[in-house]
Amino acid sequence: MRSFCSFIRTASTKQNSLPRQTIRSFTASTQNNRFQVPQFKSPPPAMTTTTLKGQPFDRPVLDSMLRRRMFYTPSFEIYGGVAGLYDYGPPGCALQSNVIEIWRKHFVLEEDMLEVDCTALTPEEVLKTSGHVDKFADWMCKDPKNGEILRADHFVEAVLEARLKGDKDARGIKVEEKEEDPKKKKKKVKNTEAVKLEDAVVKEYEEILARIDNYDGEALGKLIKDHDLKNPVTGVQPSPPVAFNLMFQTAIGPSSNAPGYLRPETAQGQFLNFAKLLEFNQQQMPFASASIGKSFRNEISPRAGLLRVREFLMAEIEHYVDPEGGKKHARFNDIKDVKVRLLNRHVQLAGQTTIEEMTIGKAVSNGTVDNETLGYFLARIQQFLFKIGVDPSKTRFRQHMANEMAHYAADCWDAELQTSYGWIECVGCADRSAYDLTVHAKKTGAPLMVRERLETPITIEEWQIDLDKKKFGPHFKKDGKTVEAAVEALPQDKREALAQDLQLDGKIKIEVDGVGNGTVEISKELIQIGRKTKTVNTREFTPNVIEPSFGIGRILYALIEHNYWTRGNEGGDEARGVLSFPPPVAPTKVLLVPLSSHESFKPIVNRMSRKLRSIGVSTKTDDSSASIGKRYSRNDELGTPLGITVDFQSVKDGSFTLRDRDSTKQVRADEEKILKAIKELAEGSKVWADIEKELPAFEGQEAEIPVLTKKD
């Protein structure tokens, strides 16, 4: 996906005026839809956004809290660190694990998917066939004077925007300084010269900027040349854009003669196992495979924390569907009334960001979304995101424009989440047609197709190919299997044309990748092509693939921003951060807080901790000397949703107070009821409001330590 891949939302009261700012990278693998994160040297100012409670959002404060509480930390930090590599600490690991667990239940379990775990080390031949070796790239250009590497599309944007600003200055129009887009390191043009442009030129520049994501390398180079765009630092025009491949290359084995790569996505392993998975599924269609694992991309200059990294966790689904019949989905009626917020390609090409909300059923019926299966997964993706705690008002689906999509894709949408960095692609959902299975089958000769027995045999007339196997193999030697696979993969219209060539010239020529110069000549002594009638009992077809691809790191970061807020600093205390994760997602579910260090509390705390863990609820005990309020406050930063206070009443009658993180309200009940309530909250079957109705409220906490007698 720029299958990433990878991939932020804020309240949309002014959505129509928002600039189209996105960080993308989780969709189909072509060079035209690769986008880089900003390459700034110092942290950019945060966009206008708010916390969960509507407070002004301060990203540096949140970042400091996340690192201080060790959600994540730069890898190899004591050696100076490596950009784009991060280690997750205990709460980060737990948060990621909980999100993955919910993902597995939501997709793998509920959709009866077949999960596989494939190797990350991939032979070059596989990624050459898939197109990654040639096309997995960003467009870069170089300043010939100082050697500076420039991101081609960002360079064009910066210069044209500077010229438009100069035009407004010359016309006496006051221009508000736009906050820098932290996802794009565009060369800032200082001291812009006030030069009035022709109205037609202004319109042309504005149209170019509205479509900047739709230009490939050649088009960007033409823009640079036609409009004489120069680097403001050196005053010279950069070189034509070239593609920079983002995969990590390595060698397999000690001889180094078997080149390979670290996989940039998990999809290829699933495609290569298609025939085995189909057999495992007893030849039943449709079905889906799923995979969760690390992928790797050699980003030029990674920034923005977890949003652009060189090693990241992906969760990908490949849903195989019969292309005939409109790609229907058996459970589409279950989700047809789910409302989604859509930004379609036509709106984007008009230079706008107007989001339209409609049911997924309507989006499919009116053609906005290409087919039912694609629409089904868009709705299921949204349900998953909302389930883990993503803010619905900061969620949208953005459709890829023509030049962003792979040539084989029928449609592609990104689930984008809004954060202080802008709109970030966190999930890509593409209809990859039959491309991947087709190219791997053609390359290897493996039957990556479905054979479906027909209830009633049919008679068909088609162009059939007969090879003289005794001569064919010895003639092509080691390339025989590859050439034969290419021949068998020829479509009917191509076979008809080749039959005429064979009759006229006594030979045919076909394209075969990896053999000679890519073109193979076959004489009539080796091949015959004729029109024949046959009775068919089975139907053979190559499935189309709908691929939802999740960038877990990006989802985690957006989830953190969406659930972050600060509690007031009453009493002069410093305002404390709170992460209001839903209990099923929260890294630790329960904080155990003994009222004091009194010896009578220890066995009770230990017993409660054991019982909670035995029912699958993670706990942490804070028996420090800090006040109960401060101890709870510290764990609010970790997102711990529940707290149990062990006090002297607990010693006497076995009752406990249960505190809610967000409201700070408490209830009190006996051990059995408290454990039951915690389990229901942790599983997500109930919310705090349900518990408040069931258990009596607790208004005060015993502050003094009574003197316990031996009887007590």
Tab-separated table of C-alpha atoms in Angstrom, residues 226-411:
chain	number	residue	atom	x	y	z
A	226	ASP	CA	8.437	24.986	-18.902
A	227	HIS	CA	8.053	27.404	-15.989
A	228	ASP	CA	11.794	27.873	-15.426
A	229	LEU	CA	11.621	26.844	-11.760
A	230	LYS	CA	14.891	27.479	-9.928
A	231	ASN	CA	16.220	26.595	-6.511
A	232	PRO	CA	15.890	29.829	-4.490
A	233	VAL	CA	19.137	29.033	-2.685
A	234	THR	CA	21.385	28.741	-5.753
A	235	GLY	CA	19.300	30.349	-8.487
A	236	VAL	CA	19.726	27.369	-10.827
A	237	GLN	CA	17.282	24.853	-12.224
A	238	PRO	CA	17.556	21.334	-10.749
A	239	SER	CA	18.194	18.247	-12.822
A	240	PRO	CA	15.283	16.231	-14.266
A	241	PRO	CA	13.506	14.102	-11.622
A	242	VAL	CA	14.693	10.530	-11.203
A	243	ALA	CA	13.171	7.649	-9.277
A	244	PHE	CA	14.841	6.569	-6.020
A	245	ASN	CA	13.967	3.003	-5.001
A	246	LEU	CA	13.000	2.776	-1.343
A	247	MET	CA	13.670	-0.909	-0.683
A	248	PHE	CA	16.501	-2.224	1.487
A	249	GLN	CA	18.673	-4.483	-0.675
A	250	THR	CA	20.700	-7.381	0.685
A	251	ALA	CA	22.197	-10.698	-0.419
A	252	ILE	CA	20.933	-14.151	0.502
A	253	GLY	CA	23.659	-16.616	1.362
A	254	PRO	CA	27.447	-16.287	1.756
A	255	SER	CA	28.253	-16.073	-1.954
A	256	SER	CA	26.234	-12.864	-2.379
A	257	ASN	CA	25.052	-14.061	-5.795
A	258	ALA	CA	21.409	-14.312	-4.751
A	259	PRO	CA	20.174	-10.703	-4.397
A	260	GLY	CA	17.202	-10.038	-2.176
A	261	TYR	CA	15.310	-7.297	-0.363
A	262	LEU	CA	13.606	-6.747	2.930
A	263	ARG	CA	9.940	-6.763	1.977
A	264	PRO	CA	8.260	-3.363	1.599
A	265	GLU	CA	4.828	-4.925	2.259
A	266	THR	CA	3.426	-8.266	3.435
A	267	ALA	CA	1.185	-8.835	0.420
A	268	GLN	CA	3.500	-10.798	-1.882
A	269	GLY	CA	3.882	-13.717	0.508
A	270	GLN	CA	0.121	-14.096	0.580
A	271	PHE	CA	-0.171	-14.071	-3.213
A	272	LEU	CA	2.538	-16.681	-3.630
A	273	ASN	CA	0.698	-18.995	-1.210
A	274	PHE	CA	-2.659	-18.512	-2.941
A	275	ALA	CA	-2.920	-22.021	-4.447
A	276	LYS	CA	-2.111	-23.670	-1.107
A	277	LEU	CA	-4.563	-21.450	0.735
A	278	LEU	CA	-7.281	-22.218	-1.818
A	279	GLU	CA	-6.678	-25.936	-1.299
A	280	PHE	CA	-6.700	-25.457	2.491
A	281	ASN	CA	-10.059	-23.706	2.077
A	282	GLN	CA	-11.370	-26.751	0.158
A	283	GLN	CA	-11.462	-24.808	-3.121
A	284	GLN	CA	-14.198	-22.546	-1.767
A	285	MET	CA	-14.493	-18.979	-3.068
A	286	PRO	CA	-14.533	-16.200	-2.047
A	287	PHE	CA	-12.070	-16.250	0.841
A	288	ALA	CA	-9.467	-13.994	2.415
A	289	SER	CA	-5.949	-14.355	3.739
A	290	ALA	CA	-4.400	-12.068	6.353
A	291	SER	CA	-0.913	-11.328	7.589
A	292	ILE	CA	0.614	-9.226	10.358
A	293	GLY	CA	4.321	-8.488	10.223
A	294	LYS	CA	7.169	-6.051	9.794
A	295	SER	CA	7.895	-4.262	6.530
A	296	PHE	CA	10.851	-2.074	5.608
A	297	ARG	CA	11.331	1.079	3.520
A	298	ASN	CA	14.511	3.077	3.131
A	299	GLU	CA	12.916	6.489	3.510
A	300	ILE	CA	15.069	9.402	2.363
A	301	SER	CA	14.674	11.536	5.467
A	302	PRO	CA	12.119	10.140	7.905
A	303	ARG	CA	10.469	12.589	10.284
A	304	ALA	CA	7.253	12.976	12.296
A	305	GLY	CA	7.874	10.154	14.756
A	306	LEU	CA	5.862	7.003	14.096
A	307	LEU	CA	4.264	8.439	10.953
A	308	ARG	CA	7.258	7.889	8.680
A	309	VAL	CA	9.652	5.167	9.724
A	310	ARG	CA	11.992	2.695	8.069
A	311	GLU	CA	10.696	-0.382	9.867
A	312	PHE	CA	7.023	-0.726	10.703
A	313	LEU	CA	4.258	-3.180	11.504
A	314	MET	CA	1.599	-3.822	8.895
A	315	ALA	CA	-1.621	-5.813	8.947
A	316	GLU	CA	-2.824	-6.702	5.462
A	317	ILE	CA	-5.799	-8.573	4.060
A	318	GLU	CA	-6.109	-10.080	0.599
A	319	HIS	CA	-9.746	-10.878	-0.165
A	320	TYR	CA	-10.063	-13.055	-3.273
A	321	VAL	CA	-13.284	-12.584	-5.217
A	322	ASP	CA	-14.771	-13.850	-8.472
A	323	PRO	CA	-14.586	-10.949	-10.988
A	324	GLU	CA	-17.840	-12.047	-12.610
A	325	GLY	CA	-21.087	-10.823	-11.130
A	326	GLY	CA	-19.945	-7.348	-10.053
A	327	LYS	CA	-17.787	-8.379	-7.073
A	328	LYS	CA	-20.753	-8.789	-4.755
A	329	HIS	CA	-20.326	-9.504	-1.050
A	330	ALA	CA	-22.595	-11.889	0.850
A	331	ARG	CA	-22.659	-9.676	3.970
A	332	PHE	CA	-23.016	-6.321	2.245
A	333	ASN	CA	-26.550	-5.842	3.605
A	334	ASP	CA	-25.122	-5.981	7.127
A	335	ILE	CA	-23.205	-2.736	6.581
A	336	LYS	CA	-25.059	-0.948	3.772
A	337	ASP	CA	-26.503	1.636	6.198
A	338	VAL	CA	-23.128	2.526	7.739
A	339	LYS	CA	-22.397	6.204	7.075
A	340	VAL	CA	-18.931	7.114	5.820
A	341	ARG	CA	-17.279	10.467	5.094
A	342	LEU	CA	-15.929	10.462	1.540
A	343	LEU	CA	-13.558	12.745	-0.363
A	344	ASN	CA	-13.842	11.576	-3.951
A	345	ARG	CA	-11.337	12.129	-6.750
A	346	HIS	CA	-13.511	14.589	-8.680
A	347	VAL	CA	-13.648	16.974	-5.722
A	348	GLN	CA	-9.871	16.752	-5.327
A	349	LEU	CA	-9.211	17.416	-9.006
A	350	ALA	CA	-11.331	20.547	-8.652
A	351	GLY	CA	-8.897	21.705	-5.961
A	352	GLN	CA	-11.405	21.251	-3.127
A	353	THR	CA	-11.615	19.148	0.037
A	354	THR	CA	-15.376	18.958	0.502
A	355	ILE	CA	-16.291	15.811	2.403
A	356	GLU	CA	-19.614	14.167	1.574
A	357	GLU	CA	-21.258	11.891	4.116
A	358	MET	CA	-23.417	9.062	2.798
A	359	THR	CA	-24.231	5.450	3.518
A	360	ILE	CA	-21.888	2.914	1.990
A	361	GLY	CA	-24.913	1.395	0.255
A	362	LYS	CA	-25.569	4.655	-1.554
A	363	ALA	CA	-21.868	5.124	-2.353
A	364	VAL	CA	-21.800	1.749	-4.104
A	365	SER	CA	-25.150	2.133	-5.861
A	366	ASN	CA	-24.268	5.537	-7.331
A	367	GLY	CA	-20.795	4.415	-8.429
A	368	THR	CA	-18.743	6.516	-6.016
A	369	VAL	CA	-17.271	3.266	-4.662
A	370	ASP	CA	-16.622	0.731	-7.403
A	371	ASN	CA	-18.162	-2.452	-5.997
A	372	GLU	CA	-19.807	-4.104	-3.002
A	373	THR	CA	-16.740	-5.934	-1.712
A	374	LEU	CA	-14.644	-2.776	-1.717
A	375	GLY	CA	-17.492	-0.901	-0.024
A	376	TYR	CA	-17.923	-3.685	2.535
A	377	PHE	CA	-14.322	-3.379	3.633
A	378	LEU	CA	-14.469	0.415	3.807
A	379	ALA	CA	-17.321	0.078	6.292
A	380	ARG	CA	-15.555	-2.672	8.256
A	381	ILE	CA	-12.356	-0.605	8.383
A	382	GLN	CA	-14.313	2.311	9.826
A	383	GLN	CA	-15.997	0.063	12.397
A	384	PHE	CA	-12.588	-1.220	13.511
A	385	LEU	CA	-11.129	2.273	13.836
A	386	PHE	CA	-14.085	3.477	15.890
A	387	LYS	CA	-13.941	0.347	18.051
A	388	ILE	CA	-10.358	1.032	19.132
A	389	GLY	CA	-11.122	4.669	19.964
A	390	VAL	CA	-10.450	6.764	16.862
A	391	ASP	CA	-12.421	10.026	16.758
A	392	PRO	CA	-15.205	9.746	14.119
A	393	SER	CA	-15.025	13.499	13.437
A	394	LYS	CA	-11.355	13.102	12.520
A	395	THR	CA	-11.897	10.286	10.042
A	396	ARG	CA	-12.442	10.297	6.298
A	397	PHE	CA	-11.945	8.106	3.227
A	398	ARG	CA	-10.027	9.780	0.397
A	399	GLN	CA	-10.214	8.305	-3.082
A	400	HIS	CA	-7.017	8.029	-5.095
A	401	MET	CA	-6.780	10.177	-8.180
A	402	ALA	CA	-5.941	8.579	-11.517
A	403	ASN	CA	-2.183	9.041	-11.374
A	404	GLU	CA	-1.970	7.798	-7.782
A	405	MET	CA	-3.488	4.429	-8.588
A	406	ALA	CA	-1.616	1.518	-10.022
A	407	HIS	CA	-2.494	0.890	-13.663
A	408	TYR	CA	-4.203	-2.370	-12.699
A	409	ALA	CA	-6.311	-0.917	-9.867
A	410	ALA	CA	-10.044	-0.486	-10.381
A	411	ASP	CA	-10.515	1.767	-7.352
